[in-house]
Amino acid sequence: MPLYPLFADLRDRPVLVVGGGPVAERKAAALIVAGARVRVGAPELTASLRARVEAGEVRWIEGTFTGAWLDEAWLVVAATGDRRVNRAIAAAAEDRCILVNVVDDPALCSFHVPALVRRGLLTLAISSAGQAPVLASRLRARLETVLDESLGALSELAGRYRLRIREAFPDVTQRRRFYAWLLDGPVAPLLGRHREAEALRTLEQALQTPHAIARAGRVTLVGAGPGDPGLLTLKALRALQRADVIVHDRLVDAAILDLARRDAERIDVGKRSGEDHAATQRRIHDLLHAHAAAGRHVVRLKGGDPFVFGRGGEELEFLRARGVDYEVVPGVSAAMACAAYAGIPLTHREHAQSVHLLTAHCKDSIDTLDWRALARERQTLALYMGVAQLEHLTERMLAHGRDGDTPFALVENGSRPGQRVVTGCLRDLPALARRHDVRAPAMLILGEVAALAPQLAWFGAAIHPDTDLADAA
Ligand code: SAH
C-alpha cells in the first residue's frame, strides 16, 4: 500500500532520537533544522552530538531505553543499530500511538523519512515506501540537476506576495495564469541573476497592470563545451530543458542536442555553402531577435565557451541594442578541454607561467599577432582554428626565437570518442600534422607543458611521440 505523505510542523515539539552514534547524529541534525525540541537518549554520544548538547540544541537522556522516554514525544527515531533495542522502541511507540522511524528497517517503521530536494522553503520529498531507497535517492540526484537554485527565492517571493496576488486576481483561472507567468516569465531568471530589486519591480508592475502581462522572450547564450556531453554545466542543461527554440552551430554534438526538451524547435545555423561569415552572422542575429520578440525562450548554443572565439559578444551587442533580455552560461572552452583530455596542464610551476588563447584562421589574422611576445619561453600557446596555418605559425615562431625543440601537442576532436593526439617538437610540427592528416576541429598546444602529454594521458588512444621523420619530409 502506498504511504500517506505529510509534512510535519515540529517547531517546539519534543522528538526523541534513540542512539548516540553517527546515524543518530544525522537524524538529530535534520530535526533541529525543522525546529524540533530534540532529545537524544543513549549511554554515550559522538563528540559532535555532545557539542550540540553543550550548545543547548539537544537534550541528552543518559542511559538505556525505557518506555518513559516516550512521554510527551510526538515522534521517535530509533537509530541504535541494535535490532532488539530498535524492536522494543518500535513496540513501545506503537502502544502509545506515537509515530516511529526505525533507521534502515522499513518493516518496523510507522513513518518513513523521504529523500529530499530543497530550494529554500520549497521541498520535494521522494519515497519508495521503503522498497527501493537507492532508486529514490538516484531520482533525488536527478531532480537536483534539473531544478534551478533560484526556485527557493521564487517560492519565498510567492509566499510574501500571496495575499496581494489573491487580491489582484480573485478569479482562480486568472490567478493560475499569473502563477504560470511567475514561474516561466522574467521574474525567476532575474532572481537567478541576483537582481532582486529588478525582480520585485517586475512583479509589482505585473500586479498593477495585470492586463499587460505578456510572456517576454529572452535569449540564453550557452556554451556547450567541446563535445563530451558530460562537460555541460548544470545551468546549460537546465537552459536546454526549458528552451522553446535552440539555435545551434554545426559543431555542437547530437548527443548534447538530445538532452534538450523534446519539443523544442532546433535550428542549425552553420555557415551555408556560398554564404560569407558576415551574412551567416546577420542571419543568426535576425533569427535570435525574431524568436525572442515572439515571446520565446531562445537558447543560442555554441561550441566551447561563447565568449572565446565564439562571436558571443557581437550577438549580445545586437540583442542589447534591440532591448532583448539575455543571460550567458559559460562553457568549457576547447583549450581547457583538449589540454585536460590530453593530460597537459596548461600552466605548471616549473614549465609555464602564462597561457595565451589565440587564433590564426587566415594569413591576415596571423600577421596581426605579436610574434616576439608569443615566442618567449616558459609559456603555453593554445591555438584555435589553426590547422591550415601550421606552416606559417611554425615559421614565425622559429624566426622570433622559439626553440625548435619546444614540445607541442595537436589534439583533434578533443573529448570526443575519436580523439587523437599527435605530439612532437616545433620544428617538425607541419610535417607531423601532414603525416597524421590532422583535421579540424583541432587544437594546437605549444609549449614546455606539452611534453607531459605522453606521461599523463588518460583518455582515448595512448600517445606515442612521433620522432621518426625520415619518410615524413
Ligand atoms: N567557442 C569555442 C571555439 C570556437 S572556434 C570554444 O570556446 O572552444 C572553433 C575552434 O575551436 C576549432 O577550429 C578548434 O580549433 C577548436 N575546437 C573546438 N572544439 C574542439 C574539439 N573538440 N577538439 C579540438 N579543437 C576544438
XYZ file of C-alpha atoms and ligand atoms in Angstrom:
499
model
C 0.000 0.000 0.000
C 1.356 3.491 -0.734
C 2.280 5.634 2.268
C 0.359 8.739 3.218
C 2.695 11.711 2.640
C 2.794 14.507 5.172
C 4.972 17.467 6.083
C 5.066 17.771 9.849
C 5.413 21.061 11.683
C 7.755 20.086 14.527
C 8.592 23.570 15.779
C 8.965 23.397 19.581
C 7.524 19.895 19.661
C 9.526 17.266 21.535
C 11.013 14.490 19.422
C 13.060 11.573 20.702
C 16.099 10.120 18.966
C 17.371 6.887 20.478
C 21.049 6.231 19.779
C 24.226 8.252 20.132
C 26.238 7.290 17.023
C 26.785 8.951 13.643
C 23.350 7.882 12.326
C 21.552 9.356 15.341
C 23.691 12.452 14.853
C 22.407 12.914 11.269
C 18.787 12.302 12.283
C 19.064 14.796 15.153
C 20.605 17.404 12.839
C 17.681 17.190 10.390
C 15.167 17.506 13.237
C 16.973 20.546 14.649
C 16.714 22.247 11.240
C 12.935 21.778 11.445
C 12.893 23.445 14.875
C 12.008 20.323 16.908
C 12.929 20.051 20.593
C 15.280 17.121 20.189
C 16.087 14.740 22.999
C 18.752 12.136 22.374
C 18.698 9.017 24.524
C 21.879 6.919 24.684
C 24.562 5.781 27.130
C 27.165 7.657 25.085
C 27.270 10.353 22.405
C 29.564 11.224 19.495
C 31.713 14.303 20.002
C 29.534 16.372 17.707
C 26.293 15.332 19.485
C 27.999 16.259 22.755
C 28.811 19.672 21.299
C 25.151 20.104 20.384
C 24.173 19.211 23.950
C 26.608 21.822 25.248
C 25.243 24.384 22.763
C 21.741 23.730 24.100
C 20.431 22.402 20.760
C 19.790 18.900 22.105
C 18.926 17.431 25.467
C 20.718 14.252 26.454
C 18.945 11.478 28.321
C 21.819 9.357 29.540
C 21.205 5.602 29.823
C 19.454 2.776 28.019
C 15.965 2.964 26.522
C 12.903 2.753 28.761
C 9.281 3.395 27.819
C 9.254 6.537 29.967
C 11.492 8.250 27.406
C 8.454 8.369 25.120
C 6.479 10.621 27.448
C 5.470 13.734 25.519
C 7.299 12.721 22.321
C 5.440 13.409 19.060
C 7.803 11.280 17.034
C 10.544 8.763 17.734
C 13.566 7.843 15.668
C 15.264 4.583 16.604
C 18.895 4.691 15.495
C 20.628 2.399 17.946
C 21.997 -0.061 15.391
C 20.778 -2.874 17.705
C 17.804 -4.687 16.179
C 16.479 -5.945 19.542
C 16.510 -2.494 21.107
C 15.020 -0.949 17.963
C 12.243 -3.535 18.032
C 11.458 -2.699 21.673
C 11.336 1.028 20.840
C 9.013 0.384 17.906
C 6.684 -1.740 20.049
C 6.576 0.824 22.874
C 5.843 3.641 20.416
C 3.087 1.598 18.793
C 1.465 1.058 22.209
C 1.367 4.779 22.841
C 0.260 5.754 19.299
C 3.493 7.623 18.597
C 4.877 7.519 15.063
C 8.233 5.769 14.898
C 11.001 5.548 12.338
C 13.492 2.719 12.681
C 16.515 3.526 10.573
C 17.023 1.035 7.707
C 14.199 -1.234 8.892
C 11.026 -0.352 6.968
C 9.079 -3.252 8.497
C 9.350 -1.644 11.929
C 8.501 1.903 10.772
C 5.209 3.724 11.113
C 6.696 6.712 9.309
C 9.416 6.938 6.672
C 11.822 9.786 6.045
C 11.848 10.664 2.344
C 14.758 11.660 0.114
C 14.661 15.443 -0.222
C 15.281 18.132 -2.798
C 15.269 21.577 -1.197
C 15.145 25.016 -2.716
C 14.562 27.440 0.130
C 11.253 26.526 1.709
C 10.232 24.567 -1.335
C 10.673 20.885 -0.513
C 10.261 17.881 -2.783
C 10.049 14.599 -0.908
C 10.559 11.232 -2.607
C 9.577 7.890 -1.153
C 9.511 4.350 -2.473
C 7.687 3.210 0.672
C 10.958 1.675 1.800
C 11.039 -0.673 -1.202
C 13.791 0.961 -3.245
C 15.604 3.642 -1.255
C 18.530 3.643 -3.688
C 16.173 4.363 -6.570
C 14.606 7.203 -4.591
C 17.981 8.715 -3.891
C 19.046 8.436 -7.546
C 15.862 10.173 -8.542
C 16.610 12.849 -5.997
C 20.047 13.405 -7.575
C 18.413 13.687 -10.984
C 15.930 16.286 -9.782
C 18.769 18.240 -8.166
C 20.281 18.674 -11.607
C 17.133 19.988 -13.306
C 15.756 22.330 -10.642
C 17.336 25.749 -10.601
C 18.640 27.214 -7.334
C 16.525 30.340 -7.887
C 13.340 28.315 -7.175
C 13.971 28.840 -3.467
C 13.964 32.618 -3.797
C 10.962 32.399 -6.134
C 8.891 30.391 -3.672
C 9.752 32.783 -0.851
C 8.715 35.704 -3.027
C 5.465 33.939 -3.933
C 4.854 33.418 -0.215
C 5.423 37.097 0.577
C 3.043 38.200 -2.212
C 0.441 35.527 -1.719
C -2.260 37.797 -0.315
C -1.592 40.577 -2.807
C -1.762 38.107 -5.670
C -5.048 36.770 -4.318
C -6.458 40.305 -4.128
C -5.278 41.229 -7.608
C -6.672 38.012 -9.117
C -9.783 36.921 -7.236
C -10.601 34.590 -10.104
C -8.839 31.199 -9.812
C -8.129 30.812 -13.517
C -6.582 34.256 -13.723
C -4.561 33.537 -10.619
C -3.257 30.291 -12.112
C -2.229 32.138 -15.221
C -0.415 34.671 -13.086
C 1.499 31.960 -11.225
C 2.444 30.387 -14.549
C 3.857 33.752 -15.563
C 5.695 33.984 -12.254
C 7.326 30.603 -12.845
C 8.113 30.934 -16.558
C 8.344 34.677 -17.057
C 11.117 37.164 -16.354
C 10.990 37.127 -12.523
C 12.690 33.758 -11.951
C 15.676 34.456 -14.223
C 16.128 37.861 -12.557
C 16.276 36.136 -9.173
C 18.746 33.634 -10.645
C 20.921 36.583 -11.680
C 20.693 38.093 -8.185
C 18.828 41.130 -9.412
C 16.304 41.052 -6.577
C 15.292 44.715 -6.853
C 14.509 44.365 -10.543
C 12.592 41.129 -9.904
C 10.446 42.911 -7.305
C 9.823 45.837 -9.633
C 8.736 43.467 -12.401
C 6.379 41.658 -10.042
C 4.898 44.905 -8.687
C 4.344 46.178 -12.181
C 2.599 42.971 -13.192
C 0.286 43.280 -10.186
C -0.563 46.873 -11.042
C -1.148 46.335 -14.751
C -2.101 42.653 -14.957
C -3.629 43.016 -18.422
C -0.196 43.991 -19.747
C 1.462 40.714 -18.752
C 2.997 39.210 -21.811
C 5.338 36.326 -21.983
C 8.591 38.172 -22.563
C 11.051 36.311 -24.742
C 14.725 36.097 -23.970
C 17.958 34.603 -25.174
C 20.296 32.416 -23.166
C 23.725 32.265 -24.709
C 25.024 28.843 -23.748
C 28.441 27.243 -24.071
C 28.048 23.563 -24.990
C 31.667 22.621 -24.294
C 33.938 20.768 -26.719
C 31.828 17.671 -27.403
C 31.633 15.356 -24.403
C 28.061 15.910 -23.096
C 29.342 15.336 -19.554
C 31.155 18.660 -19.813
C 27.911 20.626 -19.983
C 27.259 22.724 -16.897
C 24.104 22.212 -14.834
C 22.949 25.634 -15.965
C 23.447 24.702 -19.612
C 21.408 21.533 -19.082
C 18.608 23.463 -17.361
C 18.523 26.044 -20.138
C 18.297 23.268 -22.752
C 15.455 21.655 -20.874
C 13.472 24.888 -20.755
C 14.165 26.139 -24.268
C 11.432 26.787 -26.816
C 13.955 27.223 -29.610
C 17.583 26.110 -29.876
C 19.757 27.947 -32.344
C 22.950 25.933 -32.615
C 26.220 25.758 -34.512
C 27.107 22.820 -36.686
C 29.903 21.795 -34.307
C 27.511 21.030 -31.436
C 27.224 17.260 -30.897
C 23.943 15.426 -31.487
C 24.352 13.817 -28.033
C 24.106 17.296 -26.491
C 21.057 18.280 -28.524
C 19.448 15.034 -27.344
C 19.439 16.430 -23.807
C 17.175 19.301 -24.800
C 13.420 19.485 -24.311
C 11.859 17.119 -26.836
C 9.505 19.623 -28.376
C 11.996 22.480 -28.598
C 12.499 23.673 -32.157
C 16.104 23.105 -33.320
C 17.713 25.367 -35.864
C 21.147 24.596 -37.319
C 22.756 27.894 -38.269
C 26.088 26.581 -39.547
C 27.523 28.510 -42.473
C 25.696 27.669 -45.725
C 27.659 26.985 -48.881
C 28.341 30.164 -50.783
C 27.464 32.319 -47.771
C 30.129 34.515 -46.184
C 30.675 34.917 -42.445
C 29.018 38.321 -42.280
C 25.865 37.012 -43.963
C 25.737 33.983 -41.636
C 26.098 36.211 -38.628
C 23.362 38.575 -39.848
C 21.024 35.647 -40.384
C 21.721 34.407 -36.829
C 21.113 37.843 -35.311
C 17.789 38.148 -37.090
C 16.710 34.668 -36.017
C 17.510 35.304 -32.358
C 15.700 38.609 -32.435
C 12.611 37.300 -34.218
C 12.109 34.341 -31.866
C 12.721 36.352 -28.689
C 10.362 39.087 -29.931
C 7.694 36.419 -30.382
C 7.968 35.645 -26.654
C 10.067 32.507 -26.895
C 12.923 31.363 -24.721
C 15.769 31.008 -27.169
C 18.905 29.070 -26.343
C 21.806 30.122 -28.509
C 24.054 27.087 -28.247
C 27.710 27.365 -29.202
C 30.660 25.002 -29.100
C 33.067 25.511 -26.196
C 32.610 28.855 -24.487
C 30.518 31.543 -26.180
C 32.989 34.303 -25.316
C 36.118 32.552 -26.586
C 36.323 32.932 -30.383
C 32.575 32.397 -30.394
C 31.178 35.769 -31.522
C 29.075 35.777 -28.373
C 29.950 39.417 -27.760
C 28.611 40.508 -31.144
C 25.354 38.655 -30.619
C 24.773 40.246 -27.219
C 25.535 43.738 -28.557
C 22.922 43.177 -31.237
C 20.315 41.930 -28.734
C 21.046 44.682 -26.245
C 20.532 47.339 -28.900
C 17.069 45.864 -29.514
C 16.110 45.567 -25.865
C 16.062 41.758 -25.816
C 16.749 40.264 -22.377
C 19.643 37.815 -22.224
C 21.940 35.827 -19.993
C 25.151 33.902 -20.531
C 26.126 30.400 -19.444
C 29.849 29.806 -19.901
C 31.112 26.548 -21.350
C 34.332 24.558 -21.184
C 36.442 26.057 -23.932
C 38.319 23.779 -26.340
C 41.725 24.819 -24.976
C 40.812 23.736 -21.445
C 39.098 20.566 -22.587
C 41.790 19.483 -25.065
C 44.525 20.138 -22.523
C 42.711 18.188 -19.805
C 41.775 15.283 -22.088
C 45.346 15.033 -23.405
C 46.939 15.151 -19.945
C 48.537 18.588 -20.451
C 48.370 21.066 -17.576
C 48.184 24.465 -19.299
C 50.253 26.029 -16.535
C 52.851 24.350 -14.394
C 55.066 25.774 -11.672
C 58.169 24.558 -13.457
C 57.237 24.902 -17.123
C 54.742 27.673 -17.842
C 53.525 30.747 -16.013
C 51.029 32.003 -18.585
C 48.657 30.760 -21.260
C 47.702 32.540 -24.459
C 44.493 31.699 -26.275
C 44.902 32.733 -29.876
C 43.506 32.177 -33.294
C 45.106 32.253 -36.707
C 42.453 31.173 -39.132
C 43.877 33.173 -42.044
C 47.035 34.897 -43.155
C 45.691 38.333 -42.139
C 44.996 37.327 -38.571
C 48.438 35.710 -38.370
C 50.092 38.965 -39.342
C 48.427 40.901 -36.520
C 49.915 38.724 -33.755
C 52.808 39.892 -31.599
C 55.234 37.113 -32.507
C 58.104 38.351 -30.395
C 55.956 38.085 -27.260
C 54.446 34.756 -28.310
C 57.854 33.187 -28.974
C 59.114 33.668 -25.404
C 59.799 30.516 -23.485
C 58.015 29.131 -20.406
C 54.539 29.967 -21.652
C 51.780 27.955 -23.325
C 50.038 28.830 -26.562
C 46.639 27.353 -27.338
C 45.783 27.925 -30.968
C 42.162 27.787 -32.190
C 41.155 27.295 -35.845
C 44.779 26.899 -36.858
C 45.135 23.597 -38.748
C 45.565 25.299 -42.109
C 48.105 27.769 -40.759
C 50.584 25.495 -39.005
C 53.314 26.135 -41.563
C 53.133 29.923 -41.124
C 52.934 29.642 -37.396
C 55.975 27.396 -37.129
C 57.995 29.613 -39.397
C 57.099 32.761 -37.395
C 57.788 31.145 -34.040
C 61.208 29.879 -35.110
C 62.045 33.243 -36.733
C 61.247 35.028 -33.469
C 63.451 32.772 -31.403
C 61.282 29.954 -30.022
C 63.458 26.845 -29.672
C 62.871 24.214 -32.372
C 62.820 21.590 -29.587
C 59.771 23.158 -27.915
C 57.198 20.377 -27.498
C 53.710 20.580 -28.988
C 50.524 18.516 -28.924
C 47.866 18.670 -31.615
C 44.551 17.491 -30.222
C 41.992 16.523 -32.833
C 38.350 16.015 -31.754
C 39.266 16.633 -28.133
C 36.999 14.935 -25.550
C 35.142 13.055 -28.292
C 35.229 9.290 -28.906
C 37.601 9.771 -31.861
C 40.125 11.992 -30.052
C 43.665 11.826 -31.463
C 46.745 13.461 -30.018
C 49.878 13.981 -32.095
C 52.978 15.130 -30.237
C 56.421 16.194 -31.328
C 58.593 19.299 -31.349
C 58.051 22.638 -33.006
C 60.454 22.233 -35.906
C 58.581 19.072 -37.049
C 55.092 20.446 -36.487
C 53.890 20.975 -40.087
C 55.379 17.697 -41.275
C 53.838 15.702 -38.424
C 50.444 17.323 -38.906
C 50.597 16.345 -42.561
C 51.803 12.823 -41.892
C 48.959 12.199 -39.440
C 46.471 14.082 -41.575
C 45.235 16.208 -38.655
C 41.921 17.867 -39.442
C 39.576 20.402 -37.863
C 38.429 20.627 -35.180
C 41.895 20.529 -33.702
C 43.702 22.493 -31.030
C 47.423 23.157 -31.024
C 49.029 23.327 -27.607
C 52.567 24.583 -27.873
C 54.977 24.985 -25.003
C 57.063 23.157 -22.416
C 53.942 21.638 -20.775
C 53.091 19.651 -23.932
C 55.964 17.284 -23.058
C 53.803 15.922 -20.235
C 51.121 14.536 -22.591
C 52.674 11.089 -23.182
C 53.091 10.537 -19.413
C 49.815 11.981 -18.158
C 47.474 10.835 -20.951
C 44.367 9.078 -19.645
C 41.703 9.449 -22.382
C 41.429 7.778 -25.780
C 44.337 6.086 -27.533
C 47.760 6.149 -25.839
C 50.114 8.837 -27.106
C 53.352 7.808 -28.811
C 55.615 10.726 -29.642
C 56.495 10.545 -33.325
C 60.189 11.306 -33.704
C 60.967 9.394 -36.869
C 60.547 11.902 -39.647
C 62.661 10.187 -42.252
C 59.696 9.487 -44.520
C 57.566 12.475 -43.483
C 59.667 15.153 -45.086
N 33.995 28.930 -28.721
C 34.791 27.749 -28.976
C 35.791 27.940 -30.086
C 35.192 28.151 -31.422
S 36.399 28.281 -32.690
C 35.484 27.315 -27.687
O 35.490 28.042 -26.697
O 36.022 26.214 -27.687
C 36.470 26.626 -33.291
C 37.827 26.018 -32.996
O 37.845 25.525 -31.656
C 38.173 24.823 -33.815
O 38.706 25.200 -35.086
C 39.205 24.145 -32.971
O 40.455 24.790 -33.054
C 38.651 24.393 -31.595
N 37.837 23.262 -31.142
C 36.528 23.256 -30.852
N 36.136 22.038 -30.418
C 37.222 21.250 -30.436
C 37.482 19.892 -30.115
N 36.512 19.098 -29.670
N 38.724 19.431 -30.251
C 39.724 20.220 -30.701
N 39.539 21.508 -31.025
C 38.305 22.022 -30.896
